[in-house]
CSV table of C-alpha atoms (C1' of nucleotides) in Angstrom, one decimal:
chain,number,residue,atom,x,y,z
A,1,UNK,CA,-1.4,-30.2,21.2
A,2,UNK,CA,-2.8,-32.0,18.1
A,3,UNK,CA,-0.6,-32.5,15.0
A,4,UNK,CA,-2.2,-30.8,12.1
A,5,UNK,CA,-4.0,-33.2,9.7
A,6,UNK,CA,-2.9,-33.5,6.1
A,7,UNK,CA,-6.2,-31.8,5.2
A,8,UNK,CA,-5.6,-29.1,7.7
A,9,UNK,CA,-2.2,-28.3,6.3
A,10,UNK,CA,-3.4,-28.3,2.7
A,11,UNK,CA,-6.4,-26.1,3.4
A,12,UNK,CA,-4.5,-23.6,5.6
A,13,UNK,CA,-1.9,-23.3,2.9
A,14,UNK,CA,-4.5,-22.8,0.2
A,15,UNK,CA,-6.1,-20.1,2.2
A,16,UNK,CA,-2.8,-18.3,2.9
A,17,UNK,CA,-1.8,-18.6,-0.7
A,18,UNK,CA,-5.2,-17.2,-1.8
A,19,UNK,CA,-5.0,-14.5,0.8
A,20,UNK,CA,-1.6,-13.5,-0.4
A,21,UNK,CA,-2.8,-13.1,-3.9
A,22,UNK,CA,-5.9,-11.1,-3.0
A,23,UNK,CA,-4.6,-9.0,-0.1
A,24,UNK,CA,-1.5,-8.0,-2.0
A,25,UNK,CA,-3.7,-6.5,-4.7
A,26,UNK,CA,-6.5,-4.9,-2.9
A,27,UNK,CA,-5.2,-4.4,0.6
A,28,UNK,CA,-6.8,-5.5,3.8
A,29,UNK,CA,-10.0,-3.4,3.6
A,30,UNK,CA,-10.4,-3.8,-0.1
A,31,UNK,CA,-10.4,-7.6,0.1
A,32,UNK,CA,-13.4,-9.7,0.8
A,33,UNK,CA,-13.7,-13.2,2.4
A,34,UNK,CA,-15.6,-14.4,-0.7
A,35,UNK,CA,-12.6,-13.4,-2.9
A,36,UNK,CA,-10.3,-15.4,-0.7
A,37,UNK,CA,-12.7,-18.4,-0.5
A,38,UNK,CA,-13.2,-18.4,-4.3
A,39,UNK,CA,-9.4,-18.1,-4.9
A,40,UNK,CA,-8.8,-21.0,-2.5
A,41,UNK,CA,-11.6,-23.1,-4.0
A,42,UNK,CA,-13.4,-23.3,-0.6
A,43,UNK,CA,-16.7,-22.1,0.7
A,44,UNK,CA,-16.6,-19.0,2.9
A,45,UNK,CA,-17.7,-20.8,6.1
A,46,UNK,CA,-15.0,-23.4,5.4
A,47,UNK,CA,-12.4,-20.7,5.3
A,48,UNK,CA,-13.6,-19.5,8.7
A,49,UNK,CA,-13.3,-23.0,10.0
A,50,UNK,CA,-9.5,-22.6,9.6
A,51,UNK,CA,-9.1,-19.0,10.5
A,52,UNK,CA,-11.1,-17.1,13.1
A,53,UNK,CA,-11.5,-14.0,10.9
A,54,UNK,CA,-10.4,-12.2,7.9
A,55,UNK,CA,-8.0,-10.3,10.0
A,56,UNK,CA,-6.5,-13.5,11.3
A,57,UNK,CA,-5.6,-14.6,7.8
A,58,UNK,CA,-4.0,-11.2,7.2
A,59,UNK,CA,-2.0,-11.3,10.4
A,60,UNK,CA,-0.8,-14.8,9.8
A,61,UNK,CA,0.5,-13.7,6.4
A,62,UNK,CA,2.3,-10.7,7.7
A,63,UNK,CA,3.9,-12.5,10.6
A,64,UNK,CA,5.0,-15.4,8.4
A,65,UNK,CA,6.4,-12.9,5.9
A,66,UNK,CA,8.3,-10.4,8.0
A,67,UNK,CA,11.1,-12.7,8.9
A,68,UNK,CA,11.6,-13.9,5.3
A,69,UNK,CA,11.5,-10.4,4.0
A,70,UNK,CA,14.1,-9.1,6.4
A,71,UNK,CA,16.3,-12.1,6.0
A,72,UNK,CA,18.6,-10.7,3.3
A,73,UNK,CA,19.5,-7.8,5.5
A,74,UNK,CA,20.0,-10.0,8.5
A,75,UNK,CA,22.5,-11.9,6.4
A,76,UNK,CA,24.7,-8.9,5.9
A,77,UNK,CA,28.0,-10.0,7.4
A,78,UNK,CA,30.2,-7.4,9.2
A,79,UNK,CA,33.2,-9.6,8.8
A,80,UNK,CA,32.7,-10.2,5.0
A,81,UNK,CA,34.0,-8.1,2.2
A,82,UNK,CA,32.1,-4.8,2.5
A,83,UNK,CA,31.4,-4.1,-1.1
A,84,UNK,CA,30.6,-7.7,-1.9
A,85,UNK,CA,28.2,-8.0,1.1
A,86,UNK,CA,26.3,-4.9,0.0
A,87,UNK,CA,26.1,-5.9,-3.6
A,88,UNK,CA,24.9,-9.4,-2.7
A,89,UNK,CA,22.2,-7.7,-0.6
A,90,UNK,CA,21.1,-5.6,-3.5
A,91,UNK,CA,21.1,-8.6,-5.9
A,92,UNK,CA,19.2,-10.7,-3.5
A,93,UNK,CA,16.6,-8.1,-2.8
A,94,UNK,CA,16.0,-7.6,-6.5
A,95,UNK,CA,15.7,-11.4,-7.0
A,96,UNK,CA,13.1,-11.5,-4.3
A,97,UNK,CA,11.1,-8.7,-6.0
A,98,UNK,CA,11.2,-10.8,-9.2
A,99,UNK,CA,10.4,-14.1,-7.5
A,100,UNK,CA,8.0,-13.0,-4.8
A,101,UNK,CA,6.2,-9.9,-6.1
A,102,UNK,CA,3.0,-10.6,-4.1
A,103,UNK,CA,4.9,-10.6,-0.9
A,104,UNK,CA,6.4,-7.2,-1.8
A,105,UNK,CA,3.1,-5.8,-2.7
A,106,UNK,CA,1.4,-7.1,0.5
A,107,UNK,CA,3.9,-5.1,2.6
A,108,UNK,CA,3.6,-2.1,0.3
A,109,UNK,CA,-0.1,-2.1,0.8
A,110,UNK,CA,0.2,-2.4,4.6
A,111,UNK,CA,2.7,0.4,4.8
A,112,UNK,CA,0.6,2.6,2.5
A,113,UNK,CA,-2.3,2.2,4.8
A,114,UNK,CA,-0.3,3.4,7.7
A,115,UNK,CA,1.0,-0.1,8.8
A,116,UNK,CA,-1.8,-0.5,11.4
A,117,UNK,CA,-1.1,-4.2,11.8
A,118,UNK,CA,2.7,-4.1,12.0
A,119,UNK,CA,3.6,-0.7,13.3
A,120,UNK,CA,5.1,-2.3,16.4
A,121,UNK,CA,7.3,-4.5,14.3
A,122,UNK,CA,8.5,-1.5,12.3
A,123,UNK,CA,9.6,0.5,15.4
A,124,UNK,CA,10.8,-2.6,17.1
A,125,UNK,CA,12.4,-5.5,15.1
A,126,UNK,CA,12.8,-3.5,11.9
A,127,UNK,CA,14.3,-0.4,13.4
A,128,UNK,CA,16.8,-2.3,15.6
A,129,UNK,CA,17.9,-4.5,12.7
A,130,UNK,CA,18.4,-1.5,10.4
A,131,UNK,CA,20.2,0.5,13.2
A,132,UNK,CA,22.5,-2.5,13.8
A,133,UNK,CA,23.4,-2.9,10.1
A,134,UNK,CA,23.7,0.9,9.7
A,135,UNK,CA,26.5,0.8,12.3
A,136,UNK,CA,28.2,-2.0,10.3
A,137,UNK,CA,27.9,0.1,7.1
A,138,UNK,CA,29.2,3.1,8.9
A,139,UNK,CA,32.2,1.1,10.2
A,140,UNK,CA,33.0,0.0,6.7
A,141,UNK,CA,32.9,3.5,5.5
A,142,UNK,CA,35.1,4.7,8.3
A,143,UNK,CA,37.6,2.0,7.4
A,144,UNK,CA,37.6,3.1,3.8
A,145,UNK,CA,36.1,-0.1,2.4
A,146,UNK,CA,33.3,1.8,0.8
A,147,UNK,CA,32.6,5.4,0.1
A,148,UNK,CA,31.0,7.3,2.9
A,149,UNK,CA,27.2,7.3,2.7
A,150,UNK,CA,24.4,7.9,5.1
A,151,UNK,CA,23.7,4.2,6.0
A,152,UNK,CA,20.0,4.6,6.7
A,153,UNK,CA,19.3,6.4,3.4
A,154,UNK,CA,21.5,3.8,1.7
A,155,UNK,CA,19.2,1.1,3.0
A,156,UNK,CA,16.1,3.1,1.9
A,157,UNK,CA,17.7,3.4,-1.6
A,158,UNK,CA,18.1,-0.3,-1.9
A,159,UNK,CA,14.6,-1.0,-0.7
A,160,UNK,CA,13.1,1.6,-3.0
A,161,UNK,CA,14.9,0.6,-6.1
A,162,UNK,CA,14.5,-3.2,-5.8
A,163,UNK,CA,10.9,-3.3,-4.5
A,164,UNK,CA,9.9,-0.7,-7.1
A,165,UNK,CA,10.0,-3.5,-9.8
A,166,UNK,CA,7.5,-5.6,-7.9
A,167,UNK,CA,5.2,-2.9,-6.4
A,168,UNK,CA,5.0,-0.8,-9.6
A,169,UNK,CA,5.2,-3.7,-12.0
A,170,UNK,CA,2.2,-2.6,-14.0
A,171,UNK,CA,3.7,0.8,-14.6
A,172,UNK,CA,7.1,-0.7,-15.5
A,173,UNK,CA,5.6,-3.1,-17.9
A,174,UNK,CA,3.5,-0.3,-19.5
A,175,UNK,CA,6.6,1.9,-20.0
A,176,UNK,CA,8.8,-0.9,-21.3
A,177,UNK,CA,6.0,-2.1,-23.6
A,178,UNK,CA,6.0,-5.6,-22.1
A,179,UNK,CA,9.7,-6.3,-22.3
A,180,UNK,CA,11.0,-8.3,-19.3
A,181,UNK,CA,12.4,-5.6,-16.9
A,182,UNK,CA,14.6,-7.8,-14.9
A,183,UNK,CA,17.7,-8.3,-17.0
A,184,UNK,CA,18.0,-4.6,-17.5
A,185,UNK,CA,17.1,-3.8,-13.9
A,186,UNK,CA,19.7,-6.1,-12.5
A,187,UNK,CA,22.4,-4.6,-14.7
A,188,UNK,CA,21.3,-1.0,-13.9
A,189,UNK,CA,20.8,-1.4,-10.2
A,190,UNK,CA,24.0,-3.3,-9.8
A,191,UNK,CA,25.9,-0.6,-11.7
A,192,UNK,CA,24.3,2.2,-9.8
A,193,UNK,CA,25.2,0.9,-6.3
A,194,UNK,CA,28.7,-0.2,-7.4
A,195,UNK,CA,29.4,3.3,-8.6
A,196,UNK,CA,27.9,4.7,-5.4
A,197,UNK,CA,29.9,2.5,-3.1
A,198,UNK,CA,33.2,1.7,-4.7
A,199,UNK,CA,36.0,3.7,-3.0
A,200,UNK,CA,38.1,5.9,-5.3
B,1,UNK,CA,-22.8,26.4,-19.8
B,2,UNK,CA,-23.4,27.6,-16.2
B,3,UNK,CA,-20.6,29.1,-14.1
B,4,UNK,CA,-20.0,27.1,-11.0
B,5,UNK,CA,-21.5,28.8,-7.9
B,6,UNK,CA,-19.2,29.8,-5.0
B,7,UNK,CA,-20.9,27.0,-3.0
B,8,UNK,CA,-20.4,24.5,-5.8
B,9,UNK,CA,-16.7,25.3,-6.0
B,10,UNK,CA,-16.2,25.1,-2.3
B,11,UNK,CA,-18.0,21.8,-1.9
B,12,UNK,CA,-16.5,20.1,-4.9
B,13,UNK,CA,-13.1,21.1,-3.7
B,14,UNK,CA,-13.9,19.9,-0.2
B,15,UNK,CA,-15.0,16.5,-1.6
B,16,UNK,CA,-11.9,16.2,-3.8
B,17,UNK,CA,-9.7,17.1,-0.9
B,18,UNK,CA,-11.4,14.6,1.4
B,19,UNK,CA,-11.3,12.0,-1.4
B,20,UNK,CA,-7.5,12.5,-1.8
B,21,UNK,CA,-7.0,12.0,1.9
B,22,UNK,CA,-9.1,8.8,2.1
B,23,UNK,CA,-8.4,7.2,-1.3
B,24,UNK,CA,-4.6,7.7,-0.9
B,25,UNK,CA,-4.7,5.7,2.3
B,26,UNK,CA,-7.2,2.9,1.7
B,27,UNK,CA,-7.3,2.7,-2.1
B,28,UNK,CA,-10.5,2.7,-4.2
B,29,UNK,CA,-12.1,-0.4,-2.9
B,30,UNK,CA,-11.1,0.2,0.7
B,31,UNK,CA,-12.7,3.6,0.8
B,32,UNK,CA,-16.3,4.3,1.6
B,33,UNK,CA,-18.5,7.2,0.6
B,34,UNK,CA,-19.3,7.7,4.3
B,35,UNK,CA,-15.6,8.2,5.0
B,36,UNK,CA,-15.3,10.8,2.3
B,37,UNK,CA,-18.5,12.5,3.4
B,38,UNK,CA,-17.4,12.7,7.0
B,39,UNK,CA,-14.0,14.0,6.1
B,40,UNK,CA,-15.6,16.6,3.9
B,41,UNK,CA,-18.1,17.6,6.6
B,42,UNK,CA,-21.0,16.8,4.3
B,43,UNK,CA,-23.8,14.3,4.3
B,44,UNK,CA,-23.5,11.3,2.0
B,45,UNK,CA,-26.4,12.3,-0.3
B,46,UNK,CA,-24.9,15.7,-0.5
B,47,UNK,CA,-21.6,14.3,-1.8
B,48,UNK,CA,-23.5,12.4,-4.4
B,49,UNK,CA,-25.2,15.7,-5.4
B,50,UNK,CA,-21.8,16.9,-6.6
B,51,UNK,CA,-20.4,13.7,-8.0
B,52,UNK,CA,-22.4,11.0,-9.7
B,53,UNK,CA,-20.6,8.1,-7.9
B,54,UNK,CA,-17.7,7.1,-5.8
B,55,UNK,CA,-15.8,6.2,-8.9
B,56,UNK,CA,-16.5,9.7,-10.4
B,57,UNK,CA,-14.7,11.3,-7.4
B,58,UNK,CA,-11.8,8.9,-7.9
B,59,UNK,CA,-11.5,9.4,-11.6
B,60,UNK,CA,-11.7,13.2,-11.2
B,61,UNK,CA,-8.8,13.0,-8.7
B,62,UNK,CA,-6.6,10.8,-11.0
B,63,UNK,CA,-7.2,12.9,-14.1
B,64,UNK,CA,-6.5,16.1,-12.3
B,65,UNK,CA,-3.3,14.6,-10.9
B,66,UNK,CA,-1.7,12.9,-13.7
B,67,UNK,CA,-0.7,16.0,-15.5
B,68,UNK,CA,0.7,17.6,-12.4
B,69,UNK,CA,2.6,14.5,-11.5
B,70,UNK,CA,4.3,14.1,-14.8
B,71,UNK,CA,5.0,17.8,-15.2
B,72,UNK,CA,8.6,17.7,-13.8
B,73,UNK,CA,9.5,15.1,-16.4
B,74,UNK,CA,7.9,17.1,-19.1
B,75,UNK,CA,10.0,20.0,-18.1
B,76,UNK,CA,13.3,18.1,-18.8
B,77,UNK,CA,14.9,20.3,-21.5
B,78,UNK,CA,16.9,18.6,-24.2
B,79,UNK,CA,18.7,21.9,-24.8
B,80,UNK,CA,19.6,22.5,-21.2
B,81,UNK,CA,22.7,21.4,-19.4
B,82,UNK,CA,22.3,17.6,-19.2
B,83,UNK,CA,23.5,17.0,-15.6
B,84,UNK,CA,21.7,20.1,-14.3
B,85,UNK,CA,18.5,19.1,-16.0
B,86,UNK,CA,18.5,15.7,-14.5
B,87,UNK,CA,19.5,16.8,-11.0
B,88,UNK,CA,16.7,19.4,-11.1
B,89,UNK,CA,14.3,16.7,-12.0
B,90,UNK,CA,15.5,14.6,-9.1
B,91,UNK,CA,15.2,17.5,-6.7
B,92,UNK,CA,11.8,18.5,-7.8
B,93,UNK,CA,10.5,14.9,-7.6
B,94,UNK,CA,11.7,14.7,-4.0
B,95,UNK,CA,10.2,18.0,-3.1
B,96,UNK,CA,6.9,16.8,-4.5
B,97,UNK,CA,7.1,13.7,-2.4
B,98,UNK,CA,7.6,15.9,0.6
B,99,UNK,CA,5.0,18.4,-0.2
B,100,UNK,CA,2.3,16.2,-1.8
B,101,UNK,CA,2.6,12.8,-0.2
B,102,UNK,CA,-1.1,12.0,-0.6
B,103,UNK,CA,-0.9,12.5,-4.3
B,104,UNK,CA,2.1,10.1,-4.5
B,105,UNK,CA,0.2,7.5,-2.4
B,106,UNK,CA,-2.9,7.8,-4.5
B,107,UNK,CA,-0.9,6.8,-7.5
B,108,UNK,CA,0.9,4.1,-5.7
B,109,UNK,CA,-2.3,2.6,-4.6
B,110,UNK,CA,-3.8,2.7,-8.0
B,111,UNK,CA,-0.7,1.0,-9.5
B,112,UNK,CA,-0.5,-1.6,-6.8
B,113,UNK,CA,-4.1,-2.6,-7.6
B,114,UNK,CA,-3.2,-3.1,-11.2
B,115,UNK,CA,-4.0,0.5,-12.4
B,116,UNK,CA,-7.5,-0.5,-13.5
B,117,UNK,CA,-8.6,3.2,-14.0
B,118,UNK,CA,-5.4,4.6,-15.6
B,119,UNK,CA,-4.0,1.7,-17.5
B,120,UNK,CA,-4.6,3.5,-20.8
B,121,UNK,CA,-2.8,6.6,-19.6
B,122,UNK,CA,0.2,4.4,-18.6
B,123,UNK,CA,0.6,2.8,-22.0
B,124,UNK,CA,-0.3,6.0,-23.8
B,125,UNK,CA,0.7,9.4,-22.4
B,126,UNK,CA,3.1,8.0,-19.8
B,127,UNK,CA,4.9,5.6,-22.1
B,128,UNK,CA,5.4,8.1,-24.9
B,129,UNK,CA,6.6,10.8,-22.5
B,130,UNK,CA,9.1,8.5,-21.0
B,131,UNK,CA,10.2,7.2,-24.4
B,132,UNK,CA,10.7,10.7,-25.6
B,133,UNK,CA,12.7,11.7,-22.6
B,134,UNK,CA,14.7,8.5,-22.7
B,135,UNK,CA,15.8,9.4,-26.2
B,136,UNK,CA,17.0,12.8,-24.9
B,137,UNK,CA,18.9,11.1,-22.1
B,138,UNK,CA,20.5,8.7,-24.5
B,139,UNK,CA,21.6,11.5,-26.7
B,140,UNK,CA,23.2,13.2,-23.7
B,141,UNK,CA,25.0,10.0,-22.9
B,142,UNK,CA,26.1,9.6,-26.5
B,143,UNK,CA,27.5,13.1,-26.5
B,144,UNK,CA,29.4,12.4,-23.3
B,145,UNK,CA,27.5,14.9,-21.2
B,146,UNK,CA,26.6,12.2,-18.7
B,147,UNK,CA,27.8,8.7,-18.1
B,148,UNK,CA,26.0,6.0,-20.2
B,149,UNK,CA,23.0,4.6,-18.4
B,150,UNK,CA,19.9,2.7,-19.5
B,151,UNK,CA,17.5,5.7,-19.7
B,152,UNK,CA,14.4,3.9,-18.8
B,153,UNK,CA,15.9,2.3,-15.7
B,154,UNK,CA,17.3,5.6,-14.8
B,155,UNK,CA,13.9,7.1,-14.8
B,156,UNK,CA,12.6,4.1,-12.7
B,157,UNK,CA,15.4,4.8,-10.2
B,158,UNK,CA,14.4,8.4,-9.8
B,159,UNK,CA,10.8,7.6,-9.4
B,160,UNK,CA,11.5,4.8,-6.9
B,161,UNK,CA,13.9,6.7,-4.7
B,162,UNK,CA,12.0,9.9,-4.5
B,163,UNK,CA,8.4,8.5,-4.2
B,164,UNK,CA,9.7,6.0,-1.6
B,165,UNK,CA,9.8,8.8,1.0
B,166,UNK,CA,6.1,9.6,0.5
B,167,UNK,CA,4.7,6.1,-0.1
B,168,UNK,CA,6.7,4.4,2.7
B,169,UNK,CA,6.7,7.4,5.0
B,170,UNK,CA,5.5,5.3,8.0
B,171,UNK,CA,8.3,2.9,7.6
B,172,UNK,CA,10.9,5.6,7.1
B,173,UNK,CA,9.7,7.4,10.2
B,174,UNK,CA,9.7,4.2,12.2
B,175,UNK,CA,13.3,3.4,11.2
B,176,UNK,CA,14.6,7.0,11.7
B,177,UNK,CA,12.8,7.2,15.0
B,178,UNK,CA,10.7,10.2,14.0
B,179,UNK,CA,13.6,12.4,12.7
B,180,UNK,CA,12.7,14.5,9.6
B,181,UNK,CA,13.8,12.3,6.7
B,182,UNK,CA,14.0,15.0,4.1
B,183,UNK,CA,17.2,16.9,4.8
B,184,UNK,CA,19.1,13.6,4.7
B,185,UNK,CA,17.1,12.3,1.8
B,186,UNK,CA,17.8,15.3,-0.3
B,187,UNK,CA,21.6,15.1,0.4
B,188,UNK,CA,21.7,11.4,-0.2
B,189,UNK,CA,19.6,11.2,-3.3
B,190,UNK,CA,21.4,14.1,-4.9
B,191,UNK,CA,24.8,12.7,-4.1
B,192,UNK,CA,23.7,9.3,-5.4
B,193,UNK,CA,22.6,10.5,-8.8
B,194,UNK,CA,25.4,13.0,-9.2
B,195,UNK,CA,27.9,10.1,-8.7
B,196,UNK,CA,26.0,8.0,-11.1
B,197,UNK,CA,25.7,10.5,-13.9
B,198,UNK,CA,28.8,12.8,-13.7
B,199,UNK,CA,31.1,11.8,-16.5
B,200,UNK,CA,34.7,10.9,-15.5
C,1,DT,C1',-19.4,-52.1,10.0
C,2,DT,C1',-19.6,-48.9,13.4
C,3,DG,C1',-18.9,-44.9,16.0
C,4,DG,C1',-16.5,-40.8,16.9
C,5,DT,C1',-14.2,-37.1,15.0
C,6,DA,C1',-12.9,-33.8,11.4
C,7,DT,C1',-14.6,-31.3,7.7
C,8,DT,C1',-17.9,-29.0,4.8
C,9,DT,C1',-21.9,-26.3,3.7
C,10,DG,C1',-26.7,-24.0,3.1
C,11,DA,C1',-29.3,-21.0,5.4
C,12,DC,C1',-29.2,-17.2,7.9
C,13,DC,C1',-27.9,-12.7,10.5
C,14,DA,C1',-26.9,-7.8,11.6
C,15,DA,C1',-24.2,-4.2,9.8
C,16,DT,C1',-22.5,-1.7,6.1
C,17,DC,C1',-22.1,-0.8,1.3
C,18,DG,C1',-23.2,2.5,-2.9
C,19,DG,C1',-26.9,4.9,-4.4
C,20,DT,C1',-32.0,7.0,-4.8
C,21,DC,C1',-35.7,10.1,-3.9
C,22,DA,C1',-39.0,13.2,-2.3
C,23,DA,C1',-39.3,16.7,0.6
C,24,DA,C1',-37.4,20.3,3.3
C,25,DG,C1',-34.4,24.3,3.7
C,26,DA,C1',-31.3,28.0,2.0
C,27,DC,C1',-30.5,31.4,-1.3
C,28,DA,C1',-30.8,35.0,-4.9
C,29,DC,C1',-33.3,38.3,-7.3
C,30,DG,C1',-37.4,40.8,-8.8
D,1,DC,C1',-41.9,40.7,0.2
D,2,DG,C1',-42.6,36.4,-3.0
D,3,DT,C1',-40.9,33.0,-6.0
D,4,DG,C1',-38.1,30.0,-8.5
D,5,DT,C1',-33.7,27.8,-8.2
D,6,DC,C1',-30.0,25.7,-5.7
D,7,DT,C1',-28.6,23.0,-1.9
D,8,DT,C1',-29.2,19.7,1.8
D,9,DT,C1',-31.0,15.8,4.1
D,10,DG,C1',-33.7,11.8,6.4
D,11,DA,C1',-35.6,7.8,5.1
D,12,DC,C1',-35.0,4.2,2.4
D,13,DC,C1',-33.4,0.5,-1.2
D,14,DG,C1',-31.2,-3.8,-2.8
D,15,DA,C1',-26.7,-5.8,-2.6
D,16,DT,C1',-22.7,-7.1,-0.2
D,17,DT,C1',-20.1,-7.4,3.9
D,18,DG,C1',-17.9,-10.4,7.8
D,19,DG,C1',-19.4,-13.9,10.5
D,20,DT,C1',-22.6,-17.7,12.9
D,21,DC,C1',-24.7,-22.2,13.4
D,22,DA,C1',-26.8,-26.5,13.1
D,23,DA,C1',-27.0,-30.0,10.2
D,24,DA,C1',-24.9,-32.8,6.7
D,25,DT,C1',-21.0,-35.2,5.0
D,26,DA,C1',-16.3,-37.3,4.7
D,27,DC,C1',-12.8,-39.6,7.1
D,28,DC,C1',-10.6,-43.0,10.0
D,29,DA,C1',-9.5,-46.3,13.6
D,30,DA,C1',-11.3,-50.3,16.0
DNA sequence: TTGGTATTTGACCAATCGGTCAAAGACACG
DNA sequence: CGTGTCTTTGACCGATTGGTCAAATACCAA
């Protein structure tokens, strides 16, 4: 009914932004409303004026994020150049890990805890999207545009290798001694998948 | 001084076992002593009779695990056959993900939360071990035994792709519709790294 | 300025948190 | 048996949790 006020929009955004920061680090159960309120520079009752509960903030974040997160895969074009499409996907996923690490960690936390809030989306939207794109990849392989690979496990590989740099950032930084991982990561991951997928 | 009683050993083990189950799912902050006590079939004060605090259980788990977890990498033999050594490492890591998923998730949770309890081990033990093995891998590449790769990012790739099957198990299961991931995963990951590393 | 609405907050609540403690119960050994 | 130690637990503690509510304040259109 009512248009959201300027204040409403600003505070809702601040709460979601704060929630993203805190939830992505401590997970749903490890996060407190006080942390979110402090991070958003609001009082706790004020946070609950905009969201009915802690869970409501969490759900709002997950729902808003799932589409964005799956978008690069959705973009995969069956009519495009097979290798180029897949390499663009890899690159875009890695850039998203670099530019939106909190989003990556939020999902990682949710999955680690058994995905209690998005299990339906995983077996529904996610599965059907992956199955659809797996068929595309299989067709490319059958046509000899890329080397034959198990398409589902190929997708898992891409997810694993790109999101690793966001989810395990602390470890990566520790091992690399603080050097920026991304230039090297981009070169390595690109080379890896090119070698895997380029037909002989 | 004192040998641990039979009862002591049994209950300490039960607590660590329960802690592993619960901590690996909910992380340190998301886990309660009551959960651990219930899972271990003990009363809460009884748990605290064996460990001084919740954190003491967590630390005991992490310390006991770090060595085991890094062991496959430590095994990498500079004098062995380069490709065979690396492929054995990949295989063993994947088997560990399959056989000890809770251990993998415990580390994942700790890292996601910024590794507050093991940051020292990451920049110390872990970094020097990886640096040492990276030198070995680089020497292999220089000798033409494997294709040239950035050794640090190669290690990240192996970690990412193997631990993904434990850490994101719920997602993998959802996408695969409940089929056992591991036969396919083993074939795919093996093939991927063989293709990456085999010299022309 | 006024009045109505939207926003903010201090005080408070029951439930749960990690942890303590004294006392009860189980156990081993003479 | 008895006795000293090891183990277990119910009751309890202060702090923190997610959440409520009435009252205070800020905002805005007439």
